[in-house]
Amino acid sequence: MSSEVLVEAPGEHRLVEHTPREPGPGEALVGVHAVGICGSDREVYQGNRPEGYVRYPLTPGHEWSGTVRAVGAGVPASLVGRKVVGEGFRNCQVCDRCHAGETTLCTDGYEETGFTQPGAMAATLTLPARLLHVLPDDADLTAAALLEPAACIAAAALRAGARPGERVAVVGTGTLGMFAVQFLRAGSPAELLVVGTRRDREALSRRFGATDFRTRDQELPGDFDVVVETAGSASAARTAAGLLRRGGRLVLTGIPAPGAEGLDPTDLVVRQLEVHTVFGAPPDAWSHTVRVFAAGLLDPLPLVTHELPLAEFSEAIELVGSGDPKVGKVLLRP
C-alpha cells in the first residue's frame, strides 16, 4: 500500500493510504522519488505560517523530484518516463504579471504545491504539466530534490546580475546560502566572501567556492559590489547592507518575523543602494537552475544529511528544527 502524509490541522498529522489521481487535460502524474523539508514545512505543521499561505487539511511537500508516469490530454506523451522537477506556484497564466513571466507575483491570488494544493509527501503527485522541468536522463534524483530552494536562489542571482570580476558576498550559511555560493562562484567573481554565525560552515563554504569566510562578530569589510542575503533575519539584512560599497546591489531572500526592524532608509538613499527581494522562483530561474545543475556547476548532495521514510515525518520535522549543526537538508523518501 502506498501512503501520504496528511496534516489535518496544526500539530496533527497521520499517514494515510494514497490513491494516485489520474491526470486530467494538461496534467501529468509524477512518481515522487524524494521530497525535501524546509522551515516553511515546519511552519505548516506548527500552524504559524501566515494566514492565506496554507490550507488545511494538507499533504505538504514543495521540494521534490520524480519521474513522469502518465500524462493527460494535450500533454506530449514523450514526457512519460522522464525525470523531472516542478515549479510550486500555481499561477493563472493570464494576468499582466504572468504574461511578463513574473509568475510568483500572479494577481489571481496565492496557490502553491504543498501549501494550498496537495504536495509531494506522497507516492505520487499530479500537477499541471506546464510546471515541469525535464532533467537529463542521468540526473541524480536525490540531488534534484533540492532544486526548488536552488531555483529561489537562482532568482536572486539573476536579480543581482553579478558580472565577472566583481566582489560578491553571501550572508547566511544554510541550504540557501550554500546554493548562493555555488551560483555566484559560477560567475567568476574576483572575491566571494561568506558571512555566517557558525565557524563549522567554513569548510563547506570554501568547498563550494568561497574565497573568504567570516562570522558576523568579526570585523567585516564594506566595499562589495553584490551581496545576497539568505539568513532570514532583520539583523542579517543589516549586515548584508553594511558589506556593500556605495551604489552596490543587495538581494534579500530571507523572511524575518513580522514586525522586525529592517534596513535604514536613510542609509539606502545616501549610499544609493540597489535593493531587490525574492519570494519563490519564476520560470526563468527554474530553467537556469536546471541548466546549471545539468552542467555540473551545482552540487546539492553534500547538503543532504538525513533521508527518512514518510512514516518518520514527525522525526524529520524535529530534526529540521533541532538547531543541531550536524543536521543539514532532510529528505523524505515515499
Tab-separated table of C-alpha atoms in Angstrom:
chain	number	residue	atom	x	y	z
A	1	MET	CA	0.000	0.000	0.000
A	2	SER	CA	1.328	3.439	-0.915
A	3	SER	CA	0.878	6.255	1.573
A	4	GLU	CA	0.963	10.010	2.065
A	5	VAL	CA	1.376	12.457	4.930
A	6	LEU	CA	-1.776	14.346	5.821
A	7	VAL	CA	-1.541	17.364	8.143
A	8	GLU	CA	-5.126	17.708	9.295
A	9	ALA	CA	-4.535	20.789	11.449
A	10	PRO	CA	-1.557	22.434	13.161
A	11	GLY	CA	0.266	19.794	15.187
A	12	GLU	CA	-1.965	16.981	13.912
A	13	HIS	CA	-0.854	14.574	11.202
A	14	ARG	CA	-1.247	10.951	10.184
A	15	LEU	CA	-0.084	8.613	7.462
A	16	VAL	CA	-2.985	7.698	5.173
A	17	GLU	CA	-3.461	5.470	2.168
A	18	HIS	CA	-2.550	7.222	-1.058
A	19	THR	CA	-4.631	6.908	-4.208
A	20	PRO	CA	-2.964	8.408	-7.288
A	21	ARG	CA	-5.119	10.979	-9.082
A	22	GLU	CA	-5.199	10.318	-12.798
A	23	PRO	CA	-4.012	13.333	-14.784
A	24	GLY	CA	-6.668	15.430	-16.463
A	25	PRO	CA	-6.184	17.589	-19.566
A	26	GLY	CA	-2.876	19.458	-19.367
A	27	GLU	CA	-1.708	17.499	-16.309
A	28	ALA	CA	0.972	14.942	-15.501
A	29	LEU	CA	1.215	12.218	-12.868
A	30	VAL	CA	4.674	12.015	-11.284
A	31	GLY	CA	6.077	9.213	-9.145
A	32	VAL	CA	7.850	11.006	-6.303
A	33	HIS	CA	11.460	9.962	-5.690
A	34	ALA	CA	12.316	12.272	-2.789
A	35	VAL	CA	10.903	15.352	-1.066
A	36	GLY	CA	12.805	17.906	0.994
A	37	ILE	CA	11.727	19.547	4.242
A	38	CYS	CA	12.396	23.210	4.892
A	39	GLY	CA	11.446	25.755	7.530
A	40	SER	CA	8.179	26.578	5.784
A	41	ASP	CA	7.050	22.934	6.078
A	42	ARG	CA	7.718	23.190	9.786
A	43	GLU	CA	5.590	26.347	9.848
A	44	VAL	CA	2.766	24.402	8.200
A	45	TYR	CA	2.980	21.689	10.839
A	46	GLN	CA	3.246	24.110	13.768
A	47	GLY	CA	0.494	26.381	12.461
A	48	ASN	CA	2.493	29.618	12.300
A	49	ARG	CA	2.534	30.100	8.542
A	50	PRO	CA	0.880	33.444	7.628
A	51	GLU	CA	-2.856	33.396	7.017
A	52	GLY	CA	-3.711	32.783	3.381
A	53	TYR	CA	-0.477	30.881	2.725
A	54	VAL	CA	-1.692	27.460	3.893
A	55	ARG	CA	-4.922	25.483	3.634
A	56	TYR	CA	-5.736	22.520	5.886
A	57	PRO	CA	-6.074	19.553	5.642
A	58	LEU	CA	-2.972	19.322	3.521
A	59	THR	CA	-0.349	16.978	2.152
A	60	PRO	CA	2.857	19.060	2.380
A	61	GLY	CA	5.900	18.916	0.130
A	62	HIS	CA	7.067	21.582	-2.315
A	63	GLU	CA	10.699	20.484	-2.802
A	64	TRP	CA	10.683	17.273	-4.809
A	65	SER	CA	11.950	15.204	-7.715
A	66	GLY	CA	10.444	12.293	-9.575
A	67	THR	CA	9.602	10.515	-12.814
A	68	VAL	CA	6.570	11.106	-15.021
A	69	ARG	CA	4.275	8.063	-15.025
A	70	ALA	CA	1.334	9.311	-17.079
A	71	VAL	CA	0.050	12.428	-18.832
A	72	GLY	CA	-3.369	13.801	-19.644
A	73	ALA	CA	-4.840	15.046	-22.878
A	74	GLY	CA	-2.863	17.785	-24.576
A	75	VAL	CA	0.461	16.841	-22.937
A	76	PRO	CA	3.248	15.305	-25.066
A	77	ALA	CA	3.445	11.548	-24.480
A	78	SER	CA	7.232	11.858	-24.710
A	79	LEU	CA	7.213	13.182	-21.137
A	80	VAL	CA	6.342	9.738	-19.762
A	81	GLY	CA	9.419	8.161	-18.211
A	82	ARG	CA	11.353	11.426	-17.980
A	83	LYS	CA	12.973	12.620	-14.759
A	84	VAL	CA	11.518	15.950	-13.642
A	85	VAL	CA	11.256	18.636	-11.017
A	86	GLY	CA	8.435	21.161	-10.859
A	87	GLU	CA	7.513	24.723	-10.012
A	88	GLY	CA	5.288	25.207	-6.993
A	89	PHE	CA	3.354	28.381	-7.762
A	90	ARG	CA	0.022	27.597	-9.460
A	91	ASN	CA	-0.195	30.859	-11.395
A	92	CYS	CA	-3.153	31.862	-13.572
A	93	GLN	CA	-1.120	32.496	-16.781
A	94	VAL	CA	-3.430	35.291	-17.941
A	95	CYS	CA	-2.768	38.308	-15.668
A	96	ASP	CA	-0.241	41.012	-16.560
A	97	ARG	CA	2.386	39.684	-14.142
A	98	CYS	CA	2.110	36.146	-15.509
A	99	HIS	CA	2.387	37.438	-19.074
A	100	ALA	CA	5.550	39.274	-18.011
A	101	GLY	CA	6.995	35.996	-16.681
A	102	GLU	CA	6.674	37.134	-13.063
A	103	THR	CA	4.514	34.183	-12.072
A	104	THR	CA	5.329	34.467	-8.358
A	105	LEU	CA	3.509	37.823	-8.446
A	106	CYS	CA	0.325	36.428	-10.008
A	107	THR	CA	-2.537	38.791	-9.214
A	108	ASP	CA	-5.116	35.975	-9.099
A	109	GLY	CA	-4.041	35.065	-5.576
A	110	TYR	CA	-1.612	32.688	-3.922
A	111	GLU	CA	-1.744	28.976	-4.717
A	112	GLU	CA	1.277	26.700	-4.242
A	113	THR	CA	2.002	22.986	-4.221
A	114	GLY	CA	2.436	21.734	-0.675
A	115	PHE	CA	0.793	24.761	0.945
A	116	THR	CA	-2.645	25.305	-0.577
A	117	GLN	CA	-2.547	22.433	-3.090
A	118	PRO	CA	-1.604	18.770	-2.455
A	119	GLY	CA	2.147	18.336	-2.153
A	120	ALA	CA	4.763	15.679	-2.742
A	121	MET	CA	4.873	13.906	0.630
A	122	ALA	CA	3.102	11.070	-1.111
A	123	ALA	CA	3.851	8.272	-3.551
A	124	THR	CA	2.668	10.378	-6.491
A	125	LEU	CA	1.877	13.985	-7.333
A	126	THR	CA	-0.498	15.203	-10.048
A	127	LEU	CA	0.041	18.752	-11.280
A	128	PRO	CA	-0.132	20.943	-14.399
A	129	ALA	CA	2.468	19.659	-16.867
A	130	ARG	CA	3.438	23.235	-17.754
A	131	LEU	CA	5.115	23.461	-14.336
A	132	LEU	CA	7.524	20.601	-15.032
A	133	HIS	CA	11.202	20.986	-15.902
A	134	VAL	CA	12.799	17.964	-17.547
A	135	LEU	CA	16.147	16.736	-16.234
A	136	PRO	CA	18.881	14.838	-18.087
A	137	ASP	CA	18.356	11.078	-18.220
A	138	ASP	CA	21.393	10.504	-15.989
A	139	ALA	CA	20.349	13.064	-13.358
A	140	ASP	CA	20.629	12.063	-9.696
A	141	LEU	CA	17.055	12.398	-8.423
A	142	THR	CA	18.141	12.585	-4.794
A	143	ALA	CA	20.245	15.645	-5.593
A	144	ALA	CA	17.489	17.044	-7.806
A	145	ALA	CA	15.048	17.085	-4.867
A	146	LEU	CA	16.912	20.203	-3.715
A	147	LEU	CA	16.421	22.151	-6.936
A	148	GLU	CA	13.412	24.076	-5.580
A	149	PRO	CA	15.440	26.026	-2.996
A	150	ALA	CA	18.211	26.259	-5.580
A	151	ALA	CA	15.759	27.872	-8.016
A	152	CYS	CA	14.824	30.503	-5.413
A	153	ILE	CA	18.499	31.388	-5.128
A	154	ALA	CA	18.879	31.333	-8.904
A	155	ALA	CA	16.203	34.039	-8.954
A	156	ALA	CA	18.328	36.040	-6.514
A	157	ALA	CA	21.492	35.509	-8.556
A	158	LEU	CA	19.734	36.654	-11.732
A	159	ARG	CA	18.413	39.740	-9.918
A	160	ALA	CA	21.890	40.507	-8.582
A	161	GLY	CA	23.367	40.473	-12.082
A	162	ALA	CA	26.894	39.886	-10.788
A	163	ARG	CA	29.476	40.333	-13.525
A	164	PRO	CA	32.832	38.523	-13.810
A	165	GLY	CA	35.466	40.213	-11.683
A	166	GLU	CA	33.039	41.823	-9.229
A	167	ARG	CA	33.407	41.355	-5.487
A	168	VAL	CA	30.452	39.392	-4.141
A	169	ALA	CA	29.323	38.156	-0.729
A	170	VAL	CA	26.723	35.842	0.796
A	171	VAL	CA	25.194	36.309	4.248
A	172	GLY	CA	23.863	33.048	5.661
A	173	THR	CA	25.268	29.524	5.606
A	174	GLY	CA	22.186	27.305	5.448
A	175	THR	CA	20.949	25.492	2.352
A	176	LEU	CA	20.101	28.740	0.553
A	177	GLY	CA	23.432	30.285	1.448
A	178	MET	CA	25.388	27.320	0.118
A	179	PHE	CA	23.444	27.438	-3.133
A	180	ALA	CA	24.118	31.173	-3.391
A	181	VAL	CA	27.846	30.491	-3.099
A	182	GLN	CA	27.671	27.993	-5.960
A	183	PHE	CA	25.645	30.231	-8.277
A	184	LEU	CA	27.818	33.279	-7.626
A	185	ARG	CA	31.029	31.275	-7.990
A	186	ALA	CA	29.916	30.189	-11.473
A	187	GLY	CA	30.031	33.877	-12.478
A	188	SER	CA	33.801	34.149	-11.864
A	189	PRO	CA	33.894	36.793	-9.097
A	190	ALA	CA	37.156	38.405	-8.050
A	191	GLU	CA	36.279	37.600	-4.432
A	192	LEU	CA	33.496	35.613	-2.765
A	193	LEU	CA	33.011	36.202	0.950
A	194	VAL	CA	30.649	34.136	3.085
A	195	VAL	CA	29.396	35.567	6.383
A	196	GLY	CA	27.700	33.279	8.889
A	197	THR	CA	27.238	32.578	12.574
A	198	ARG	CA	28.865	29.139	12.644
A	199	ARG	CA	32.552	28.573	12.043
A	200	ASP	CA	31.836	24.903	11.232
A	201	ARG	CA	30.334	26.002	7.882
A	202	GLU	CA	33.632	27.423	6.647
A	203	ALA	CA	34.947	24.187	5.094
A	204	LEU	CA	31.762	23.599	3.095
A	205	SER	CA	31.645	27.257	2.028
A	206	ARG	CA	35.189	27.045	0.682
A	207	ARG	CA	34.433	23.702	-0.981
A	208	PHE	CA	31.666	25.414	-2.922
A	209	GLY	CA	33.891	28.306	-3.981
A	210	ALA	CA	34.160	30.886	-1.187
A	211	THR	CA	37.485	32.709	-1.083
A	212	ASP	CA	36.955	34.040	2.453
A	213	PHE	CA	34.769	33.202	5.446
A	214	ARG	CA	33.939	35.300	8.484
A	215	THR	CA	31.483	35.144	11.341
A	216	ARG	CA	29.266	38.142	11.993
A	217	ASP	CA	31.124	39.021	15.184
A	218	GLN	CA	34.360	39.561	13.252
A	219	GLU	CA	35.381	42.783	11.545
A	220	LEU	CA	33.682	42.898	8.155
A	221	PRO	CA	34.683	44.813	5.024
A	222	GLY	CA	32.330	47.257	3.378
A	223	ASP	CA	33.149	47.520	-0.313
A	224	PHE	CA	31.405	44.656	-2.097
A	225	ASP	CA	29.576	45.110	-5.394
A	226	VAL	CA	26.890	42.473	-4.751
A	227	VAL	CA	25.552	40.845	-1.579
A	228	VAL	CA	22.924	38.092	-1.397
A	229	GLU	CA	21.232	37.646	2.000
A	230	THR	CA	19.806	34.187	2.785
A	231	ALA	CA	19.606	34.046	6.588
A	232	GLY	CA	16.072	35.339	7.081
A	233	SER	CA	16.582	37.822	9.909
A	234	ALA	CA	16.481	41.603	10.092
A	235	SER	CA	19.980	41.668	11.576
A	236	ALA	CA	21.262	39.604	8.643
A	237	ALA	CA	19.733	42.116	6.233
A	238	ARG	CA	21.511	44.953	8.022
A	239	THR	CA	24.788	43.015	7.978
A	240	ALA	CA	24.346	42.408	4.251
A	241	ALA	CA	23.714	46.096	3.533
A	242	GLY	CA	26.774	47.037	5.578
A	243	LEU	CA	29.004	44.948	3.319
A	244	LEU	CA	28.135	46.963	0.221
A	245	ARG	CA	30.063	49.752	-1.430
A	246	ARG	CA	28.182	52.934	-2.320
A	247	GLY	CA	25.866	52.082	-5.195
A	248	GLY	CA	26.132	48.340	-4.508
A	249	ARG	CA	23.408	45.777	-5.162
A	250	LEU	CA	21.609	43.863	-2.402
A	251	VAL	CA	19.229	40.897	-2.843
A	252	LEU	CA	17.156	39.775	0.153
A	253	THR	CA	15.737	36.238	0.131
A	254	GLY	CA	15.041	35.596	3.828
A	255	ILE	CA	11.716	36.389	5.502
A	256	PRO	CA	12.137	37.777	9.044
A	257	ALA	CA	9.426	37.553	11.664
A	258	PRO	CA	6.582	40.071	11.213
A	259	GLY	CA	7.339	43.481	12.705
A	260	ALA	CA	11.110	43.112	12.515
A	261	GLU	CA	13.070	46.338	12.232
A	262	GLY	CA	14.699	46.342	8.825
A	263	LEU	CA	17.079	48.443	6.815
A	264	ASP	CA	17.705	52.129	7.463
A	265	PRO	CA	16.065	54.052	4.593
A	266	THR	CA	18.421	56.980	5.118
A	267	ASP	CA	21.396	54.683	4.621
A	268	LEU	CA	19.819	53.202	1.486
A	269	VAL	CA	19.257	56.631	-0.032
A	270	VAL	CA	22.540	58.271	0.942
A	271	ARG	CA	24.595	55.333	-0.303
A	272	GLN	CA	22.289	54.822	-3.301
A	273	LEU	CA	21.992	51.089	-2.666
A	274	GLU	CA	20.018	49.000	-5.133
A	275	VAL	CA	17.755	46.600	-3.210
A	276	HIS	CA	15.916	43.606	-4.658
A	277	THR	CA	13.813	40.925	-2.981
A	278	VAL	CA	12.907	37.388	-3.996
A	279	PHE	CA	9.914	35.251	-2.984
A	280	GLY	CA	9.857	31.934	-4.791
A	281	ALA	CA	11.175	31.254	-8.282
A	282	PRO	CA	9.667	32.216	-11.649
A	283	PRO	CA	10.120	30.003	-14.745
A	284	ASP	CA	13.355	31.641	-15.945
A	285	ALA	CA	15.025	30.937	-12.582
A	286	TRP	CA	13.890	27.315	-12.747
A	287	SER	CA	15.235	26.909	-16.277
A	288	HIS	CA	18.524	28.491	-15.240
A	289	THR	CA	18.779	26.143	-12.256
A	290	VAL	CA	18.201	23.017	-14.338
A	291	ARG	CA	20.820	24.143	-16.874
A	292	VAL	CA	23.391	24.860	-14.174
A	293	PHE	CA	22.626	21.532	-12.479
A	294	ALA	CA	22.884	19.616	-15.765
A	295	ALA	CA	26.232	21.296	-16.483
A	296	GLY	CA	27.636	20.014	-13.196
A	297	LEU	CA	28.035	23.504	-11.704
A	298	LEU	CA	25.580	22.842	-8.863
A	299	ASP	CA	26.231	20.106	-6.304
A	300	PRO	CA	23.318	19.674	-3.859
A	301	LEU	CA	24.272	16.263	-2.412
A	302	PRO	CA	26.768	17.482	0.235
A	303	LEU	CA	23.882	19.405	1.812
A	304	VAL	CA	21.816	16.240	2.455
A	305	THR	CA	22.450	14.721	5.898
A	306	HIS	CA	19.312	12.652	6.537
A	307	GLU	CA	16.975	10.511	4.403
A	308	LEU	CA	13.906	9.069	6.143
A	309	PRO	CA	10.736	7.231	5.089
A	310	LEU	CA	7.401	9.085	5.031
A	311	ALA	CA	6.371	7.290	8.219
A	312	GLU	CA	9.038	9.267	10.093
A	313	PHE	CA	7.597	12.673	9.151
A	314	SER	CA	7.399	13.869	12.763
A	315	GLU	CA	11.030	12.859	13.393
A	316	ALA	CA	12.060	14.717	10.247
A	317	ILE	CA	10.234	17.870	11.376
A	318	GLU	CA	12.010	17.676	14.739
A	319	LEU	CA	15.386	17.314	13.027
A	320	VAL	CA	14.776	20.405	10.901
A	321	GLY	CA	14.005	22.490	13.989
A	322	SER	CA	16.604	20.960	16.295
A	323	GLY	CA	19.347	23.531	15.742
A	324	ASP	CA	21.841	20.663	15.630
A	325	PRO	CA	24.804	21.774	13.477
A	326	LYS	CA	25.073	18.218	12.166
A	327	VAL	CA	21.614	18.448	10.581
A	328	GLY	CA	21.614	19.741	7.031
A	329	LYS	CA	18.958	19.015	4.452
A	330	VAL	CA	16.437	16.348	5.480
A	331	LEU	CA	14.726	14.300	2.754
A	332	LEU	CA	11.715	12.004	2.937
A	333	ARG	CA	11.510	9.012	0.604
A	334	PRO	CA	7.971	7.863	-0.296
